[in-house]
């Protein structure tokens, strides 16, 4: 059994996926019928989506499931276990791209799906860096990403850098986009209304005049009418830049390899 104290003592090693508890136990007479890890995990995801990470608790989850909080500990040891299970569960929403598709198409599909996941489940972002992300769905996603990066033709030594460039960008973009959507909703406004109010408040600050004017020029040049359109255009173009960069680096590596081979052949 993994305790909260164990997690605090050695968080880098402790994970629900490393806790090899028996796959099933005989139900005690006081255990509610129909309760299992899948049902508990699904309820955890629903609560996190509806109320956020800060309000989540074992007691609140138990109330949602109409069971006692102690009943949950028959299936998990800590609240962190539930968060890990929920995090892995939502990774199942990312479908692996078609293997026969060009790497650029596959990379766009994975990047777009990951961005949408981060926006749809705002609580995912702070958990990604907290846990080991070694559940079955997370590992399938990791394999799909690595498979695409290998298919780029980049030298092995550059592949992790390319992976980081794309998916850390997506992580940051999706995190900010999701938080903006959540903050707008909490204010009872649409994203466009919230954006306009924010811009108006900034424009009322005379000391920010030059910055505001420059920002307005950039926004106008983008040509979008809504916040969602701004996000879509910025994300698509940024991803184009990254893919073009990967392609350019792949070609450069090929030229350097060819030049090196020619030098070796020309030596006596």
CSV table of N, CA and C in Angstrom, one decimal, residues 43-145:
chain,number,residue,atom,x,y,z
A,43,UNK,N,-16.0,9.2,-12.5
A,43,UNK,CA,-16.6,10.2,-11.6
A,43,UNK,C,-15.6,11.3,-11.3
A,44,UNK,N,-14.3,10.9,-11.1
A,44,UNK,CA,-13.2,11.8,-10.8
A,44,UNK,C,-13.1,12.8,-11.9
A,45,UNK,N,-13.0,12.3,-13.2
A,45,UNK,CA,-12.9,13.1,-14.3
A,45,UNK,C,-14.1,14.1,-14.4
A,46,UNK,N,-15.3,13.7,-14.2
A,46,UNK,CA,-16.4,14.5,-14.3
A,46,UNK,C,-16.4,15.7,-13.2
A,47,UNK,N,-15.9,15.3,-12.0
A,47,UNK,CA,-15.8,16.3,-11.0
A,47,UNK,C,-14.7,17.3,-11.3
A,48,UNK,N,-13.6,16.9,-11.7
A,48,UNK,CA,-12.5,17.8,-12.1
A,48,UNK,C,-12.9,18.7,-13.2
A,49,UNK,N,-13.6,18.2,-14.2
A,49,UNK,CA,-14.1,19.1,-15.3
A,49,UNK,C,-15.1,20.1,-14.7
A,50,UNK,N,-16.0,19.7,-13.8
A,50,UNK,CA,-17.0,20.6,-13.4
A,50,UNK,C,-16.6,21.6,-12.3
A,51,UNK,N,-15.7,21.1,-11.4
A,51,UNK,CA,-15.4,22.0,-10.3
A,51,UNK,C,-13.9,22.4,-10.1
A,52,UNK,N,-13.1,21.7,-10.9
A,52,UNK,CA,-11.7,22.1,-10.8
A,52,UNK,C,-10.9,21.3,-9.8
A,53,UNK,N,-9.6,21.4,-10.0
A,53,UNK,CA,-8.6,20.7,-9.1
A,53,UNK,C,-8.7,21.1,-7.7
A,54,UNK,N,-8.8,22.4,-7.4
A,54,UNK,CA,-8.7,22.9,-6.1
A,54,UNK,C,-9.8,22.4,-5.2
A,55,UNK,N,-11.0,22.2,-5.7
A,55,UNK,CA,-12.2,21.7,-5.0
A,55,UNK,C,-12.3,20.2,-4.8
A,56,UNK,N,-11.4,19.5,-5.5
A,56,UNK,CA,-11.6,18.0,-5.5
A,56,UNK,C,-11.1,17.4,-4.2
A,57,UNK,N,-11.9,16.5,-3.7
A,57,UNK,CA,-11.5,15.8,-2.5
A,57,UNK,C,-12.2,14.4,-2.5
A,58,UNK,N,-11.7,13.5,-1.7
A,58,UNK,CA,-12.2,12.2,-1.5
A,58,UNK,C,-13.7,12.3,-1.0
A,59,UNK,N,-13.9,13.2,-0.1
A,59,UNK,CA,-15.2,13.4,0.5
A,59,UNK,C,-16.2,13.8,-0.6
A,60,UNK,N,-15.8,14.8,-1.4
A,60,UNK,CA,-16.7,15.3,-2.5
A,60,UNK,C,-16.9,14.2,-3.5
A,61,UNK,N,-15.9,13.4,-3.8
A,61,UNK,CA,-16.1,12.3,-4.8
A,61,UNK,C,-17.1,11.3,-4.2
A,62,UNK,N,-16.9,10.9,-2.9
A,62,UNK,CA,-17.8,10.0,-2.3
A,62,UNK,C,-19.3,10.4,-2.4
A,63,UNK,N,-19.5,11.7,-2.1
A,63,UNK,CA,-20.8,12.2,-2.2
A,63,UNK,C,-21.4,12.1,-3.6
A,64,UNK,N,-20.6,12.4,-4.6
A,64,UNK,CA,-21.0,12.2,-6.0
A,64,UNK,C,-21.4,10.8,-6.3
A,65,UNK,N,-20.7,9.8,-5.8
A,65,UNK,CA,-21.0,8.4,-6.0
A,65,UNK,C,-22.0,7.9,-5.0
A,66,UNK,N,-22.4,8.7,-4.0
A,66,UNK,CA,-23.4,8.3,-3.0
A,66,UNK,C,-22.8,7.1,-2.2
A,67,UNK,N,-21.5,7.2,-1.8
A,67,UNK,CA,-20.9,6.1,-1.0
A,67,UNK,C,-20.2,6.9,0.1
A,68,UNK,N,-19.6,6.1,1.0
A,68,UNK,CA,-18.8,6.7,2.1
A,68,UNK,C,-17.4,6.9,1.6
A,69,UNK,N,-16.7,7.9,2.1
A,69,UNK,CA,-15.3,8.2,1.7
A,69,UNK,C,-14.4,7.0,2.0
A,70,UNK,N,-14.7,6.2,3.0
A,70,UNK,CA,-13.9,5.1,3.3
A,70,UNK,C,-14.1,4.0,2.3
A,71,UNK,N,-15.2,3.9,1.6
A,71,UNK,CA,-15.4,3.0,0.5
A,71,UNK,C,-14.4,3.1,-0.6
A,72,UNK,N,-14.0,4.4,-0.8
A,72,UNK,CA,-13.1,4.6,-1.9
A,72,UNK,C,-11.7,4.1,-1.7
A,73,UNK,N,-11.3,4.0,-0.4
A,73,UNK,CA,-10.0,3.5,-0.1
A,73,UNK,C,-9.9,2.0,-0.2
A,74,UNK,N,-11.0,1.3,-0.6
A,74,UNK,CA,-10.9,-0.1,-0.9
A,74,UNK,C,-10.3,-0.3,-2.3
A,75,UNK,N,-10.3,0.8,-3.1
A,75,UNK,CA,-9.9,0.8,-4.5
A,75,UNK,C,-8.6,1.6,-4.8
A,76,UNK,N,-8.4,2.6,-4.0
A,76,UNK,CA,-7.2,3.5,-4.1
A,76,UNK,C,-6.7,3.8,-2.7
A,77,UNK,N,-5.4,4.1,-2.7
A,77,UNK,CA,-4.8,4.4,-1.4
A,77,UNK,C,-4.8,5.9,-1.0
A,78,UNK,N,-4.7,6.8,-2.0
A,78,UNK,CA,-4.6,8.2,-1.8
A,78,UNK,C,-5.4,9.0,-2.8
A,79,UNK,N,-5.6,10.3,-2.6
A,79,UNK,CA,-6.3,11.1,-3.6
A,79,UNK,C,-5.4,11.3,-4.8
A,80,UNK,N,-4.1,11.3,-4.6
A,80,UNK,CA,-3.2,11.3,-5.8
A,80,UNK,C,-3.4,10.1,-6.7
A,81,UNK,N,-3.7,9.0,-6.1
A,81,UNK,CA,-4.0,7.8,-7.0
A,81,UNK,C,-5.1,8.1,-7.9
A,82,UNK,N,-6.2,8.7,-7.4
A,82,UNK,CA,-7.3,9.1,-8.2
A,82,UNK,C,-6.9,10.1,-9.3
A,83,UNK,N,-6.1,11.1,-9.0
A,83,UNK,CA,-5.7,12.1,-9.9
A,83,UNK,C,-4.9,11.4,-11.0
A,84,UNK,N,-4.0,10.5,-10.7
A,84,UNK,CA,-3.2,9.8,-11.7
A,84,UNK,C,-4.1,8.9,-12.6
A,85,UNK,N,-5.1,8.3,-12.0
A,85,UNK,CA,-6.0,7.5,-12.8
A,85,UNK,C,-6.8,8.3,-13.8
A,86,UNK,N,-7.3,9.5,-13.3
A,86,UNK,CA,-8.1,10.4,-14.1
A,86,UNK,C,-7.2,11.0,-15.2
A,87,UNK,N,-6.0,11.3,-14.9
A,87,UNK,CA,-5.1,11.9,-15.9
A,87,UNK,C,-4.8,10.9,-17.0
A,88,UNK,N,-4.6,9.6,-16.7
A,88,UNK,CA,-4.4,8.6,-17.7
A,88,UNK,C,-5.6,8.4,-18.5
A,89,UNK,N,-6.8,8.4,-17.8
A,89,UNK,CA,-8.1,8.1,-18.5
A,89,UNK,C,-8.3,9.1,-19.6
A,90,UNK,N,-8.0,10.4,-19.4
A,90,UNK,CA,-8.3,11.3,-20.5
A,90,UNK,C,-7.4,11.2,-21.7
A,91,UNK,N,-6.2,10.7,-21.4
A,91,UNK,CA,-5.3,10.4,-22.6
A,91,UNK,C,-5.9,9.5,-23.6
A,92,UNK,N,-6.9,8.7,-23.2
A,92,UNK,CA,-7.6,7.7,-24.1
A,92,UNK,C,-8.4,8.5,-25.1
A,93,UNK,N,-8.6,9.8,-24.9
A,93,UNK,CA,-9.3,10.6,-25.9
A,93,UNK,C,-8.5,11.0,-27.1
A,94,UNK,N,-7.2,10.7,-27.0
A,94,UNK,CA,-6.3,11.0,-28.2
A,94,UNK,C,-6.1,9.8,-29.0
A,95,UNK,N,-6.7,9.8,-30.2
A,95,UNK,CA,-6.6,8.6,-31.1
A,95,UNK,C,-5.3,8.6,-31.8
A,96,UNK,N,-4.6,7.5,-31.9
A,96,UNK,CA,-3.3,7.5,-32.7
A,96,UNK,C,-3.6,7.8,-34.1
A,97,UNK,N,-2.8,8.5,-34.8
A,97,UNK,CA,-3.0,8.8,-36.2
A,97,UNK,C,-2.7,7.6,-37.1
A,98,UNK,N,-3.2,7.7,-38.3
A,98,UNK,CA,-3.0,6.6,-39.3
A,98,UNK,C,-1.5,6.4,-39.5
A,99,UNK,N,-1.0,5.2,-39.4
A,99,UNK,CA,0.4,4.9,-39.5
A,99,UNK,C,0.9,5.2,-41.0
A,100,UNK,N,0.0,5.0,-41.9
A,100,UNK,CA,0.4,5.2,-43.3
A,100,UNK,C,0.5,6.7,-43.8
A,101,UNK,N,0.0,7.6,-42.9
A,101,UNK,CA,-0.1,9.0,-43.3
A,101,UNK,C,1.3,9.6,-43.2
A,102,UNK,N,1.6,10.6,-44.0
A,102,UNK,CA,2.9,11.3,-43.9
A,102,UNK,C,3.2,11.8,-42.5
A,103,UNK,N,4.4,11.9,-42.1
A,103,UNK,CA,4.7,12.3,-40.7
A,103,UNK,C,4.2,13.7,-40.3
A,104,UNK,N,4.2,14.6,-41.3
A,104,UNK,CA,3.6,15.9,-41.1
A,104,UNK,C,2.1,15.9,-40.7
A,105,UNK,N,1.4,15.0,-41.4
A,105,UNK,CA,0.0,14.9,-41.1
A,105,UNK,C,-0.2,14.3,-39.7
A,106,UNK,N,0.5,13.3,-39.4
A,106,UNK,CA,0.4,12.6,-38.1
A,106,UNK,C,0.8,13.5,-37.0
A,107,UNK,N,1.9,14.3,-37.2
A,107,UNK,CA,2.3,15.2,-36.2
A,107,UNK,C,1.2,16.3,-35.9
A,108,UNK,N,0.6,16.8,-37.0
A,108,UNK,CA,-0.4,17.8,-36.8
A,108,UNK,C,-1.6,17.2,-36.0
A,109,UNK,N,-2.0,16.0,-36.3
A,109,UNK,CA,-3.1,15.3,-35.7
A,109,UNK,C,-2.9,15.2,-34.2
A,110,UNK,N,-1.7,14.7,-33.8
A,110,UNK,CA,-1.3,14.5,-32.4
A,110,UNK,C,-1.3,15.8,-31.7
A,111,UNK,N,-0.6,16.8,-32.3
A,111,UNK,CA,-0.5,18.1,-31.7
A,111,UNK,C,-1.9,18.8,-31.4
A,112,UNK,N,-2.7,18.7,-32.4
A,112,UNK,CA,-4.1,19.3,-32.3
A,112,UNK,C,-4.9,18.5,-31.3
A,113,UNK,N,-4.8,17.2,-31.2
A,113,UNK,CA,-5.6,16.5,-30.2
A,113,UNK,C,-5.1,16.8,-28.8
A,114,UNK,N,-3.8,16.9,-28.7
A,114,UNK,CA,-3.2,17.2,-27.3
A,114,UNK,C,-3.7,18.6,-26.9
A,115,UNK,N,-3.6,19.6,-27.8
A,115,UNK,CA,-4.1,20.9,-27.5
A,115,UNK,C,-5.6,20.9,-27.1
A,116,UNK,N,-6.4,20.2,-27.8
A,116,UNK,CA,-7.8,20.1,-27.5
A,116,UNK,C,-8.1,19.5,-26.1
A,117,UNK,N,-7.2,18.5,-25.8
A,117,UNK,CA,-7.3,17.8,-24.5
A,117,UNK,C,-7.1,18.8,-23.4
A,118,UNK,N,-6.0,19.6,-23.5
A,118,UNK,CA,-5.6,20.6,-22.5
A,118,UNK,C,-6.7,21.6,-22.3
A,119,UNK,N,-7.3,22.0,-23.4
A,119,UNK,CA,-8.4,23.0,-23.3
A,119,UNK,C,-9.6,22.4,-22.7
A,120,UNK,N,-10.0,21.2,-23.0
A,120,UNK,CA,-11.2,20.5,-22.6
A,120,UNK,C,-11.1,20.2,-21.1
A,121,UNK,N,-9.9,19.8,-20.7
A,121,UNK,CA,-9.7,19.4,-19.3
A,121,UNK,C,-8.6,20.3,-18.7
A,122,UNK,N,-9.0,21.4,-18.2
A,122,UNK,CA,-8.0,22.4,-17.7
A,122,UNK,C,-7.1,21.9,-16.6
A,123,UNK,N,-7.6,21.0,-15.8
A,123,UNK,CA,-6.9,20.5,-14.6
A,123,UNK,C,-5.8,19.6,-15.0
A,124,UNK,N,-5.7,19.1,-16.3
A,124,UNK,CA,-4.6,18.2,-16.8
A,124,UNK,C,-3.3,18.9,-16.7
A,125,UNK,N,-3.2,20.2,-17.1
A,125,UNK,CA,-1.9,20.9,-17.2
A,125,UNK,C,-1.1,20.8,-15.9
A,126,UNK,N,-1.6,21.2,-14.7
A,126,UNK,CA,-0.8,21.1,-13.5
A,126,UNK,C,-0.4,19.7,-13.1
A,127,UNK,N,-1.1,18.7,-13.6
A,127,UNK,CA,-0.8,17.3,-13.2
A,127,UNK,C,0.2,16.7,-14.0
A,128,UNK,N,0.4,17.2,-15.3
A,128,UNK,CA,1.3,16.5,-16.2
A,128,UNK,C,2.7,16.5,-15.6
A,129,UNK,N,3.2,17.6,-15.0
A,129,UNK,CA,4.5,17.6,-14.4
A,129,UNK,C,4.6,17.0,-13.1
A,130,UNK,N,3.5,16.7,-12.4
A,130,UNK,CA,3.5,16.2,-11.1
A,130,UNK,C,3.7,14.7,-11.0
A,131,UNK,N,3.1,14.0,-12.0
A,131,UNK,CA,3.1,12.5,-11.9
A,131,UNK,C,4.0,12.0,-13.0
A,132,UNK,N,4.2,10.7,-13.0
A,132,UNK,CA,5.1,10.0,-13.9
A,132,UNK,C,4.5,9.8,-15.3
A,133,UNK,N,3.2,9.9,-15.4
A,133,UNK,CA,2.5,9.7,-16.7
A,133,UNK,C,3.0,8.4,-17.4
A,134,UNK,N,2.8,7.3,-16.6
A,134,UNK,CA,3.2,6.0,-17.1
A,134,UNK,C,2.1,5.0,-17.2
A,135,UNK,N,0.8,5.6,-17.1
A,135,UNK,CA,-0.3,4.7,-17.3
A,135,UNK,C,-0.4,4.2,-18.7
A,136,UNK,N,-1.3,3.2,-19.0
A,136,UNK,CA,-1.4,2.6,-20.3
A,136,UNK,C,-1.7,3.6,-21.4
A,137,UNK,N,-2.7,4.5,-21.2
A,137,UNK,CA,-3.0,5.4,-22.2
A,137,UNK,C,-2.0,6.5,-22.5
A,138,UNK,N,-1.3,6.9,-21.4
A,138,UNK,CA,-0.2,7.9,-21.6
A,138,UNK,C,0.9,7.3,-22.3
A,139,UNK,N,1.2,6.0,-22.1
A,139,UNK,CA,2.3,5.3,-22.8
A,139,UNK,C,2.0,5.1,-24.2
A,140,UNK,N,0.7,4.8,-24.6
A,140,UNK,CA,0.3,4.7,-26.0
A,140,UNK,C,0.5,6.0,-26.7
A,141,UNK,N,0.1,7.1,-26.0
A,141,UNK,CA,0.3,8.4,-26.7
A,141,UNK,C,1.8,8.7,-26.8
A,142,UNK,N,2.6,8.4,-25.8
A,142,UNK,CA,4.1,8.6,-25.9
A,142,UNK,C,4.7,7.8,-27.1
A,143,UNK,N,4.2,6.6,-27.2
A,143,UNK,CA,4.7,5.7,-28.3
A,143,UNK,C,4.3,6.4,-29.7
A,144,UNK,N,3.1,6.8,-29.8
A,144,UNK,CA,2.6,7.4,-31.1
A,144,UNK,C,3.5,8.7,-31.4
A,145,UNK,N,3.8,9.5,-30.4
A,145,UNK,CA,4.6,10.7,-30.6
A,145,UNK,C,6.0,10.3,-31.0
